[in-house]
CSV table of C-alpha atoms in Angstrom, one decimal:
chain,number,residue,atom,x,y,z
B,16,MET,CA,59.8,27.4,57.8
B,17,LYS,CA,58.8,26.1,61.2
B,18,GLU,CA,60.0,22.9,63.0
B,19,LEU,CA,58.0,20.5,65.1
B,20,ARG,CA,59.7,18.0,67.3
B,21,LEU,CA,57.8,14.8,68.1
B,22,PRO,CA,56.5,13.9,70.6
B,23,TYR,CA,55.3,17.5,70.4
B,24,ASP,CA,54.8,19.9,73.3
B,25,GLU,CA,51.5,21.7,73.4
B,26,ASP,CA,52.9,25.2,72.8
B,27,ALA,CA,54.8,24.1,69.7
B,28,LEU,CA,51.7,22.5,68.2
B,29,LEU,CA,49.6,25.6,69.0
B,30,SER,CA,52.1,27.9,67.4
B,31,LEU,CA,51.6,26.4,64.0
B,32,GLU,CA,49.5,28.5,61.7
B,33,ALA,CA,47.5,27.6,58.7
B,34,GLY,CA,49.7,28.2,55.6
B,35,ASP,CA,53.0,27.5,57.5
B,36,GLU,CA,55.6,25.1,55.9
B,37,VAL,CA,56.7,22.7,58.7
B,38,LEU,CA,59.5,20.2,59.1
B,39,LEU,CA,58.9,17.3,61.4
B,40,TYR,CA,61.5,15.5,63.5
B,41,GLY,CA,61.1,12.5,65.8
B,42,LYS,CA,58.5,9.8,66.4
B,43,LEU,CA,55.5,9.6,64.1
B,44,TYR,CA,52.9,6.9,64.1
B,45,VAL,CA,51.5,5.5,60.9
B,46,GLY,CA,47.9,4.2,60.2
B,47,ARG,CA,45.5,4.3,57.4
B,48,ASP,CA,42.0,2.8,56.6
B,49,GLN,CA,42.1,-0.5,58.4
B,50,VAL,CA,44.0,0.9,61.4
B,51,HIS,CA,41.4,3.6,61.8
B,52,LYS,CA,38.6,1.1,61.6
B,53,ARG,CA,40.3,-1.0,64.3
B,54,LEU,CA,41.1,2.0,66.6
B,55,ALA,CA,37.4,3.0,66.4
B,56,GLU,CA,36.3,-0.5,67.2
B,57,ALA,CA,38.7,-0.6,70.1
B,58,ILE,CA,37.4,2.7,71.5
B,59,ALA,CA,33.8,1.5,71.1
B,60,LYS,CA,34.6,-1.7,73.1
B,61,GLY,CA,36.6,0.3,75.7
B,62,GLU,CA,39.8,-1.6,74.9
B,63,LYS,CA,43.3,-0.3,75.4
B,64,LEU,CA,44.7,1.4,72.3
B,65,PRO,CA,48.1,0.1,70.8
B,66,PHE,CA,49.7,3.5,71.5
B,67,SER,CA,48.9,6.7,73.5
B,68,PHE,CA,47.7,9.7,71.5
B,69,THR,CA,49.4,12.0,74.0
B,70,GLY,CA,52.0,14.1,72.2
B,71,GLN,CA,51.8,11.8,69.1
B,72,GLY,CA,50.5,12.2,65.6
B,73,ILE,CA,49.2,9.8,63.0
B,74,TYR,CA,50.5,9.8,59.4
B,75,TYR,CA,48.2,8.3,56.8
B,76,MET,CA,50.5,6.1,54.9
B,77,GLY,CA,51.2,2.6,53.7
B,78,PRO,CA,54.7,2.1,52.5
B,79,SER,CA,56.1,0.0,49.6
B,80,PRO,CA,58.6,-2.7,50.6
B,81,ALA,CA,62.1,-1.5,51.5
B,82,PRO,CA,64.8,-2.3,48.9
B,83,GLU,CA,68.0,-3.7,50.3
B,84,GLY,CA,69.9,-1.0,52.2
B,85,CYS,CA,66.8,1.2,52.7
B,86,VAL,CA,64.9,1.6,56.0
B,87,ILE,CA,61.6,1.8,54.1
B,88,GLY,CA,60.3,2.0,50.5
B,89,ALA,CA,58.2,4.8,49.1
B,90,ALA,CA,56.4,6.4,52.0
B,91,GLY,CA,54.2,9.3,50.8
B,92,PRO,CA,50.8,10.2,52.2
B,93,THR,CA,47.5,8.6,51.3
B,94,THR,CA,44.2,10.5,50.8
B,95,SER,CA,43.0,11.8,54.2
B,96,ALA,CA,39.3,12.1,53.2
B,97,ARG,CA,38.9,8.3,53.7
B,98,MET,CA,39.9,8.8,57.4
B,99,ASP,CA,37.3,11.6,57.9
B,100,PRO,CA,34.6,9.4,59.3
B,101,TYR,CA,37.0,8.2,62.1
B,102,SER,CA,39.0,11.3,62.9
B,103,PRO,CA,36.6,13.3,65.0
B,104,LEU,CA,36.3,10.3,67.4
B,105,LEU,CA,40.1,9.9,67.6
B,106,ILE,CA,40.4,13.7,68.2
B,107,GLU,CA,37.9,13.6,71.0
B,108,ARG,CA,40.0,10.8,72.5
B,109,GLY,CA,43.2,12.9,72.5
B,110,LEU,CA,44.6,12.8,69.0
B,111,ARG,CA,45.9,16.3,68.1
B,112,LEU,CA,48.1,15.8,65.0
B,113,MET,CA,47.2,14.3,61.6
B,114,VAL,CA,49.4,14.1,58.5
B,115,GLY,CA,48.0,13.2,55.1
B,116,LYS,CA,47.1,14.6,51.7
B,117,GLY,CA,44.0,16.3,50.4
B,118,PRO,CA,41.1,18.1,51.9
B,119,ARG,CA,39.2,17.2,55.1
B,120,SER,CA,35.5,17.2,55.9
B,121,ALA,CA,33.7,19.9,57.7
B,122,GLU,CA,33.4,17.6,60.7
B,123,VAL,CA,37.1,17.2,60.9
B,124,SER,CA,37.7,20.9,60.7
B,125,GLU,CA,35.2,21.5,63.4
B,126,ALA,CA,36.8,18.8,65.6
B,127,CYS,CA,40.2,20.6,65.1
B,128,ARG,CA,38.7,23.8,66.2
B,129,LYS,CA,37.0,22.4,69.2
B,130,TRP,CA,39.9,20.2,70.5
B,131,HIS,CA,42.8,22.3,69.1
B,132,ALA,CA,44.0,19.7,66.7
B,133,VAL,CA,46.2,20.2,63.7
B,134,TYR,CA,46.1,18.8,60.2
B,135,LEU,CA,49.3,18.8,58.2
B,136,TYR,CA,49.3,18.3,54.4
B,137,ALA,CA,52.2,16.1,53.2
B,138,TYR,CA,53.2,16.3,49.5
B,139,GLY,CA,51.0,13.8,47.7
B,140,GLY,CA,52.7,11.2,45.5
B,141,CYS,CA,56.2,12.1,46.8
B,142,GLY,CA,57.0,8.6,48.1
B,143,ALA,CA,60.7,8.6,47.2
B,144,LEU,CA,61.2,12.0,48.8
B,145,TYR,CA,59.6,10.9,52.1
B,146,SER,CA,61.4,7.6,52.0
B,147,GLN,CA,64.6,9.5,52.5
B,148,CYS,CA,63.2,11.4,55.5
B,149,ILE,CA,62.6,8.2,57.5
B,150,LEU,CA,65.4,7.0,59.8
B,151,SER,CA,63.7,4.0,61.3
B,152,SER,CA,60.4,2.1,61.0
B,153,ARG,CA,58.9,-0.7,63.2
B,154,VAL,CA,55.6,-2.4,63.3
B,155,VAL,CA,53.7,-1.6,66.5
B,156,ALA,CA,50.4,-3.5,65.9
B,157,PHE,CA,48.4,-5.3,63.3
B,158,PRO,CA,51.3,-6.9,61.3
B,159,GLU,CA,48.7,-9.0,59.5
B,160,LEU,CA,47.6,-5.9,57.7
B,161,GLY,CA,50.8,-6.0,55.7
B,162,PRO,CA,51.4,-2.6,54.1
B,163,GLU,CA,48.5,-1.2,56.3
B,164,ALA,CA,50.1,-2.2,59.6
B,165,LEU,CA,50.4,0.4,62.4
B,166,LEU,CA,54.0,1.6,62.4
B,167,GLU,CA,56.2,3.8,64.5
B,168,LEU,CA,58.6,5.9,62.4
B,169,THR,CA,61.5,8.2,63.3
B,170,VAL,CA,61.5,11.1,60.8
B,171,ASP,CA,64.0,13.8,60.0
B,172,SER,CA,63.3,17.0,58.1
B,173,PHE,CA,59.9,15.6,57.0
B,174,PRO,CA,58.3,18.4,54.9
B,175,ALA,CA,54.7,19.3,55.5
B,176,PHE,CA,52.3,22.2,55.2
B,177,CYS,CA,49.8,23.3,57.8
B,178,MET,CA,46.4,23.1,56.3
B,179,ILE,CA,44.2,23.3,59.4
B,180,ASP,CA,45.7,24.9,62.6
B,181,ALA,CA,44.7,24.4,66.2
B,182,SER,CA,42.2,27.2,66.0
B,183,GLY,CA,40.4,25.4,63.2
B,184,ARG,CA,41.5,27.9,60.7
B,185,HIS,CA,42.0,26.6,57.2
B,186,PHE,CA,44.8,27.9,55.0
B,187,GLU,CA,43.7,30.4,52.3
B,188,LYS,CA,44.7,29.9,48.7
B,189,ALA,CA,46.7,32.6,47.1
B,190,ARG,CA,44.6,35.4,45.6
B,191,ASP,CA,44.6,37.1,42.2
B,192,ILE,CA,45.8,34.1,40.2
B,193,PRO,CA,45.6,35.0,36.5
B,194,PHE,CA,44.0,31.8,35.3
B,195,ASP,CA,43.5,33.1,31.8
B,196,ALA,CA,47.3,33.3,31.4
B,197,CYS,CA,47.5,29.5,31.1
B,198,PHE,CA,45.3,28.2,28.3
B,199,SER,CA,47.9,25.6,27.5
B,200,LEU,CA,51.2,24.1,28.5
R,17,MET,CA,61.6,-12.8,22.0
R,18,ASN,CA,60.6,-13.4,25.6
R,19,LEU,CA,57.4,-11.3,26.1
R,20,ALA,CA,57.2,-11.7,29.9
R,21,LEU,CA,60.8,-10.5,30.3
R,22,ARG,CA,60.1,-7.5,28.1
R,23,ILE,CA,57.0,-6.6,30.2
R,24,ARG,CA,58.9,-7.1,33.4
R,25,SER,CA,61.7,-4.7,32.3
R,26,GLU,CA,59.2,-2.0,31.2
R,27,LEU,CA,57.2,-2.3,34.4
R,28,GLU,CA,60.4,-2.1,36.5
R,29,LYS,CA,61.2,1.2,34.9
R,30,ALA,CA,57.6,2.5,34.9
R,31,VAL,CA,57.3,2.5,38.7
R,32,ARG,CA,60.3,4.8,39.2
R,33,ILE,CA,60.6,6.9,36.0
R,34,LEU,CA,57.8,8.9,34.5
R,35,PRO,CA,57.2,8.9,30.7
R,36,PRO,CA,59.1,11.9,29.2
R,37,ASP,CA,55.8,13.5,28.0
R,38,CYS,CA,54.4,13.6,31.5
R,39,GLU,CA,57.6,14.7,33.2
R,40,SER,CA,58.1,17.6,30.7
R,41,LEU,CA,54.5,18.9,31.3
R,42,ILE,CA,55.2,18.9,35.1
R,43,ARG,CA,58.4,20.8,34.6
R,44,LYS,CA,56.7,23.3,32.3
R,45,ALA,CA,53.9,23.8,34.9
R,46,TYR,CA,56.5,24.6,37.6
R,47,GLU,CA,57.9,27.3,35.3
R,48,LYS,CA,54.5,28.8,34.7
R,49,GLU,CA,52.7,28.3,38.1
R,50,VAL,CA,52.1,31.6,39.8
R,51,SER,CA,50.7,30.4,43.2
R,52,PRO,CA,53.5,30.2,45.7
R,53,TYR,CA,51.8,27.2,47.4
R,54,GLY,CA,51.4,25.5,44.0
R,55,ARG,CA,55.0,26.2,43.2
R,56,THR,CA,56.1,24.6,46.5
R,57,VAL,CA,54.1,21.5,45.7
R,58,LEU,CA,55.6,21.2,42.1
R,59,LYS,CA,59.1,21.8,43.5
R,60,ASN,CA,58.7,18.8,45.8
R,61,ILE,CA,57.2,16.7,43.0
R,62,ILE,CA,60.2,17.4,40.8
R,63,LEU,CA,62.5,16.7,43.7
R,64,ASN,CA,60.7,13.4,44.1
R,65,ILE,CA,60.9,12.5,40.4
R,66,ASP,CA,64.7,13.1,40.6
R,67,LYS,CA,65.1,11.0,43.8
R,68,ALA,CA,63.1,8.1,42.4
R,69,ARG,CA,65.1,8.1,39.2
R,70,ALA,CA,68.4,8.0,41.2
R,71,SER,CA,67.3,5.2,43.6
R,72,SER,CA,65.5,1.9,43.7
R,73,VAL,CA,62.5,3.3,45.5
R,74,PRO,CA,59.2,3.8,43.5
R,75,LEU,CA,57.9,7.3,42.8
R,76,CYS,CA,54.9,6.7,45.0
R,77,GLN,CA,54.1,4.0,47.6
R,78,ASP,CA,50.8,3.4,45.8
R,79,CYS,CA,52.3,1.5,42.9
R,80,GLY,CA,48.8,1.0,41.6
R,81,MET,CA,46.8,-1.9,40.3
R,82,PHE,CA,48.1,-3.2,36.9
R,83,TRP,CA,45.7,-2.1,34.1
R,84,CYS,CA,46.5,-3.4,30.7
R,85,LEU,CA,45.2,-3.0,27.2
R,86,VAL,CA,46.4,-5.6,24.7
R,87,ARG,CA,45.9,-4.8,21.0
R,88,LEU,CA,46.2,-7.9,18.9
R,89,PRO,CA,47.9,-7.7,15.5
R,90,ALA,CA,45.4,-7.5,12.6
R,91,GLY,CA,45.7,-10.4,10.2
R,92,ARG,CA,48.1,-12.6,12.3
R,93,CYS,CA,47.4,-15.7,14.3
R,94,VAL,CA,48.6,-15.3,17.9
R,95,ASP,CA,48.2,-17.4,21.0
R,96,VAL,CA,46.1,-15.2,23.2
R,97,SER,CA,46.5,-17.4,26.3
R,98,MET,CA,50.3,-17.1,25.9
R,99,ILE,CA,50.0,-13.3,25.9
R,100,GLU,CA,47.8,-13.4,29.0
R,101,LYS,CA,50.3,-15.6,30.7
R,102,ALA,CA,53.2,-13.3,29.8
R,103,VAL,CA,51.3,-10.2,31.0
R,104,ASN,CA,50.7,-11.8,34.4
R,105,GLU,CA,54.2,-13.3,34.7
R,106,GLY,CA,55.9,-10.1,33.7
R,107,ALA,CA,53.8,-8.0,36.1
R,108,LEU,CA,54.4,-10.5,39.0
R,109,ALA,CA,58.2,-10.4,38.4
R,110,ALA,CA,58.3,-6.6,38.2
R,111,ALA,CA,56.3,-6.3,41.4
R,112,GLU,CA,58.9,-8.5,43.1
R,113,SER,CA,62.1,-7.1,41.7
R,114,ALA,CA,61.1,-3.4,41.6
R,115,PHE,CA,59.6,-3.3,45.2
R,116,TYR,CA,56.0,-2.6,44.3
R,117,ARG,CA,53.7,-2.3,47.3
R,118,ARG,CA,51.2,-5.2,47.4
R,119,SER,CA,48.0,-3.3,47.0
R,120,VAL,CA,45.6,-5.9,45.6
R,121,VAL,CA,43.0,-7.8,47.7
R,122,ALA,CA,41.5,-11.0,46.4
R,123,GLU,CA,37.9,-10.2,47.1
R,124,PRO,CA,36.4,-6.7,47.4
R,125,VAL,CA,33.8,-6.9,50.2
R,126,PHE,CA,34.3,-9.5,52.9
R,127,SER,CA,37.8,-10.8,53.6
R,128,ARG,CA,39.8,-8.2,51.6
R,129,GLN,CA,42.7,-10.6,51.8
R,130,ASN,CA,45.8,-9.3,50.1
R,131,THR,CA,46.9,-11.5,47.2
R,132,ASN,CA,50.5,-10.5,48.0
R,133,THR,CA,51.3,-10.6,44.3
R,134,ASN,CA,49.6,-7.5,42.9
R,135,LEU,CA,47.9,-9.9,40.6
R,136,PRO,CA,45.5,-10.2,38.8
R,137,VAL,CA,46.1,-7.7,36.1
R,138,VAL,CA,43.0,-6.0,34.8
R,139,ILE,CA,43.3,-6.9,31.1
R,140,HIS,CA,41.3,-5.6,28.1
R,141,TRP,CA,41.6,-6.9,24.6
R,142,GLU,CA,41.0,-5.4,21.3
R,143,MET,CA,42.1,-5.8,17.7
R,144,ASN,CA,44.8,-3.5,16.4
R,145,THR,CA,44.4,-1.7,13.1
R,146,SER,CA,48.1,-2.6,12.2
R,147,ASP,CA,49.8,-5.9,12.4
R,148,GLU,CA,51.7,-4.9,15.6
R,149,LEU,CA,51.1,-6.5,18.9
R,150,GLU,CA,50.8,-3.5,21.3
R,151,ILE,CA,50.5,-3.8,25.1
R,152,ASP,CA,49.9,-0.7,27.2
R,153,PHE,CA,50.0,-0.6,31.0
R,154,LEU,CA,48.8,1.9,33.5
R,155,LEU,CA,49.9,1.6,37.1
R,156,LYS,CA,46.6,2.7,38.4
R,157,GLY,CA,46.9,4.4,41.7
R,158,PHE,CA,43.6,4.5,43.7
R,159,GLY,CA,43.8,8.0,45.3
R,160,SER,CA,43.0,9.1,41.8
R,161,GLU,CA,41.0,6.1,40.6
R,162,ASN,CA,38.5,6.8,43.5
R,163,CYS,CA,37.8,10.1,41.8
R,164,SER,CA,37.0,8.5,38.4
R,165,GLN,CA,33.3,8.5,37.4
R,166,VAL,CA,30.8,7.7,34.7
R,167,ARG,CA,27.7,9.8,34.0
R,168,MET,CA,24.8,9.0,31.6
R,169,LEU,CA,23.8,12.4,30.0
R,170,ARG,CA,20.8,13.1,27.9
R,171,PRO,CA,21.4,12.8,24.1
R,172,THR,CA,20.5,16.5,23.7
R,173,ASP,CA,22.9,17.7,26.4
R,174,GLY,CA,25.6,18.3,23.8
R,175,GLU,CA,28.9,20.0,24.2
R,176,ASP,CA,27.9,22.2,27.2
R,177,GLY,CA,26.5,19.2,29.0
R,178,VAL,CA,29.7,17.3,28.5
R,179,ILE,CA,31.8,20.2,29.8
R,180,ASP,CA,29.6,20.8,32.8
R,181,ALA,CA,29.6,17.1,33.7
R,182,VAL,CA,33.4,16.7,33.4
R,183,VAL,CA,34.1,20.0,35.2
R,184,ASP,CA,31.8,18.9,38.0
R,185,MET,CA,33.4,15.5,38.4
R,186,VAL,CA,36.9,17.1,38.6
R,187,SER,CA,35.6,19.7,41.0
R,188,GLN,CA,34.3,16.8,43.2
R,189,ALA,CA,37.8,15.2,43.0
R,190,GLY,CA,39.4,18.5,44.2
R,191,GLY,CA,42.7,18.0,46.0
R,192,LYS,CA,42.1,14.3,46.6
R,193,PRO,CA,43.8,12.7,43.6
R,194,CYS,CA,47.2,14.4,43.9
R,195,PRO,CA,46.8,17.1,41.3
R,196,PRO,CA,48.0,18.3,38.9
R,197,MET,CA,46.0,15.6,37.2
R,198,PHE,CA,46.2,13.9,33.8
R,199,LEU,CA,42.6,13.4,32.6
R,200,GLY,CA,41.1,10.8,30.3
R,201,VAL,CA,37.5,11.4,29.0
R,202,GLY,CA,35.5,8.7,27.2
R,203,ILE,CA,32.4,9.8,25.4
R,204,GLY,CA,29.8,7.5,23.7
R,205,GLY,CA,29.3,3.7,23.5
R,206,THR,CA,27.6,2.1,26.5
R,207,MET,CA,28.4,2.9,30.2
R,208,ASP,CA,31.3,0.4,30.3
R,209,LYS,CA,32.6,1.4,26.8
R,210,ALA,CA,32.8,5.0,27.9
R,211,ALA,CA,34.8,4.0,31.0
R,212,LEU,CA,37.2,1.9,28.9
R,213,LEU,CA,37.6,4.8,26.4
R,214,SER,CA,38.5,7.2,29.3
R,215,LYS,CA,41.3,4.8,30.3
R,216,LYS,CA,42.5,4.5,26.6
R,217,ALA,CA,42.5,8.3,26.4
R,218,LEU,CA,45.1,8.3,29.2
R,219,LEU,CA,47.4,6.2,27.0
R,220,ARG,CA,47.7,9.0,24.4
R,221,GLN,CA,50.9,11.0,24.6
R,222,ALA,CA,50.2,13.7,27.2
R,223,GLY,CA,49.5,17.1,25.7
R,224,LYS,CA,48.8,15.7,22.2
R,225,SER,CA,45.4,16.8,20.8
R,226,HIS,CA,42.6,14.7,19.4
R,227,PRO,CA,42.9,14.5,15.6
R,228,ASP,CA,39.3,15.7,15.1
R,229,GLU,CA,39.5,19.5,15.6
R,230,ARG,CA,36.0,19.7,17.2
R,231,TYR,CA,37.2,17.3,20.0
R,232,ALA,CA,40.6,19.0,20.1
R,233,GLY,CA,38.6,22.2,20.8
R,234,LEU,CA,36.6,20.4,23.5
R,235,GLU,CA,39.8,19.2,25.1
R,236,LYS,CA,41.2,22.7,25.2
R,237,GLU,CA,38.0,24.2,26.6
R,238,LEU,CA,37.9,21.5,29.4
R,239,PHE,CA,41.6,22.2,30.1
R,240,ARG,CA,40.8,25.9,30.5
R,241,ARG,CA,37.7,25.4,32.6
R,242,ILE,CA,39.3,22.8,34.9
R,243,ASN,CA,42.3,25.0,35.5
R,244,ALA,CA,40.1,27.9,36.4
R,245,LEU,CA,38.7,25.8,39.3
R,246,ASP,CA,41.7,26.8,41.5
R,247,ILE,CA,42.3,23.3,42.8
R,248,GLY,CA,46.0,23.7,42.0
R,249,PRO,CA,49.0,21.5,42.6
R,250,GLY,CA,48.3,19.3,45.7
R,251,GLY,CA,44.9,21.1,46.0
R,252,LEU,CA,46.7,24.1,47.5
R,253,GLY,CA,45.5,26.4,44.8
R,254,GLY,CA,47.0,27.7,41.6
R,255,VAL,CA,46.8,27.6,37.9
R,256,PHE,CA,47.6,23.9,37.3
R,257,SER,CA,44.8,21.6,38.5
R,258,CYS,CA,45.3,19.4,35.4
R,259,LEU,CA,48.2,19.1,32.9
R,260,SER,CA,46.3,17.4,30.0
R,261,VAL,CA,42.8,16.4,28.9
R,262,ALA,CA,42.5,13.7,26.3
R,263,ILE,CA,39.2,12.6,24.8
R,264,GLU,CA,38.3,9.3,23.1
R,265,THR,CA,34.9,8.7,21.5
R,266,PHE,CA,32.7,5.9,20.1
R,267,PRO,CA,29.3,5.8,18.4
R,268,THR,CA,26.4,5.7,20.8
R,269,HIS,CA,22.6,5.1,21.1
R,270,ILE,CA,20.0,7.7,20.0
R,271,ALA,CA,18.8,7.8,23.6
R,272,GLY,CA,22.1,8.4,25.4
R,273,LEU,CA,25.4,10.3,25.8
R,274,PRO,CA,27.6,8.4,28.2
R,275,VAL,CA,30.6,10.4,29.6
R,276,ALA,CA,33.3,8.8,31.7
R,277,LEU,CA,36.3,10.5,33.4
R,278,SER,CA,39.4,8.6,34.4
R,279,VAL,CA,41.6,10.6,36.7
R,280,ASN,CA,45.3,10.0,37.0
R,281,CYS,CA,47.5,11.7,39.6
R,282,TRP,CA,50.6,13.7,38.5
R,283,ALA,CA,52.5,10.4,38.7
R,284,ASP,CA,51.1,9.3,35.4
R,285,ARG,CA,52.9,6.0,35.2
R,286,LYS,CA,52.6,4.0,32.0
R,287,ALA,CA,54.4,1.4,29.9
R,288,HIS,CA,54.1,0.7,26.2
R,289,ILE,CA,55.4,-2.4,24.4
R,290,ALA,CA,55.0,-2.8,20.6
R,291,ILE,CA,56.1,-5.8,18.7
R,292,ARG,CA,56.1,-6.0,14.9
R,293,GLY,CA,54.0,-8.7,13.4
R,294,ASP,CA,57.0,-10.3,11.7
R,295,GLU,CA,58.8,-10.6,15.0
R,296,LEU,CA,56.0,-12.5,16.7
């Protein structure tokens, strides 16, 4: 199990290897579909972005409301593939760390290789689990997007898995799985 | 009996606690999974199930869009508008009290303005074969719903055509819908009927076979072929890409063979309410 403190330092990010289990600690930004669309529009217009990509990662997530006494509600990852059209542009502009669930496009893998960016898989559907790894949450931009607003989180022992590392290498599935052993449950 | 209150209470529970049939398949899969990555994913899923049960936080932040099938009691006169009102009131109240994320937008293309209520509920109506009023809900998450599909096969494509189509649709879904998946397959009818059947198939107790042994065999074969795809839990590879395949069928036209697939993530959240005719 590796640990990554955020904001990350370059060497720590580069030391992650595809297939590693990773725990995240520190500041993590949150944005999903509409935030990506707006970041891409801001870049196209040459506008200032709401936060600097340097040392920071984006977690693809939109939380449920916080029950009383909780910092945040369920807070698991959303499907990364929907961010694929925007990610290469953000990577080109300095983004080096993405956290979400599911596979990425060939273009995102290639951008990771070229710019030494990392894609971490967070455990899909585990909203209650991630809720308890979040120490604070505040809206940084686009509050009108409601559950899709751009957030800044402080996370602690946030479990993830390195799917694509900074050399663009994709994790390899385990070999020799005896599929025929499981015809039924 | 206050129907809206009954619905509210079931939906408050459904967003945090999995039905026992689904949870038990997940736990069995954890015992049987051989891929170390797959086991790690299932371990975290089980941890998440336990945490949600012990807290007031939903299992998943995508609390879904309310999907509902109302089966009206045969041979009884009921006020359908009252039922529709109770469904919407119960859903609205649960979304408030059980901290559902507001995930519904009022209009799909232009403004995409959030309704802030999780309403409207997608409601389907049909006649029941018994004199019970039955109301089934799915909390339809969209990571998985985005992987659902309908295909119109040729009438001569037969069993192999159905298998190839479903396996291909699941293969396209890959790791996107939070596997291990629960799969509903609708075969026959028209395009829309097949889609509805695929949702109805998800209502069946997970792991229970179709009563017609030919279709039970088809479910088994699909289960085997899909789990040989090596999608695995979380898409990280392994034996369990899906945990159950349920088929529902309907007569169809001589010129066609519609096949629909509804994909549910491992968080197969459902609610069932049944009211006897004499209690209505």
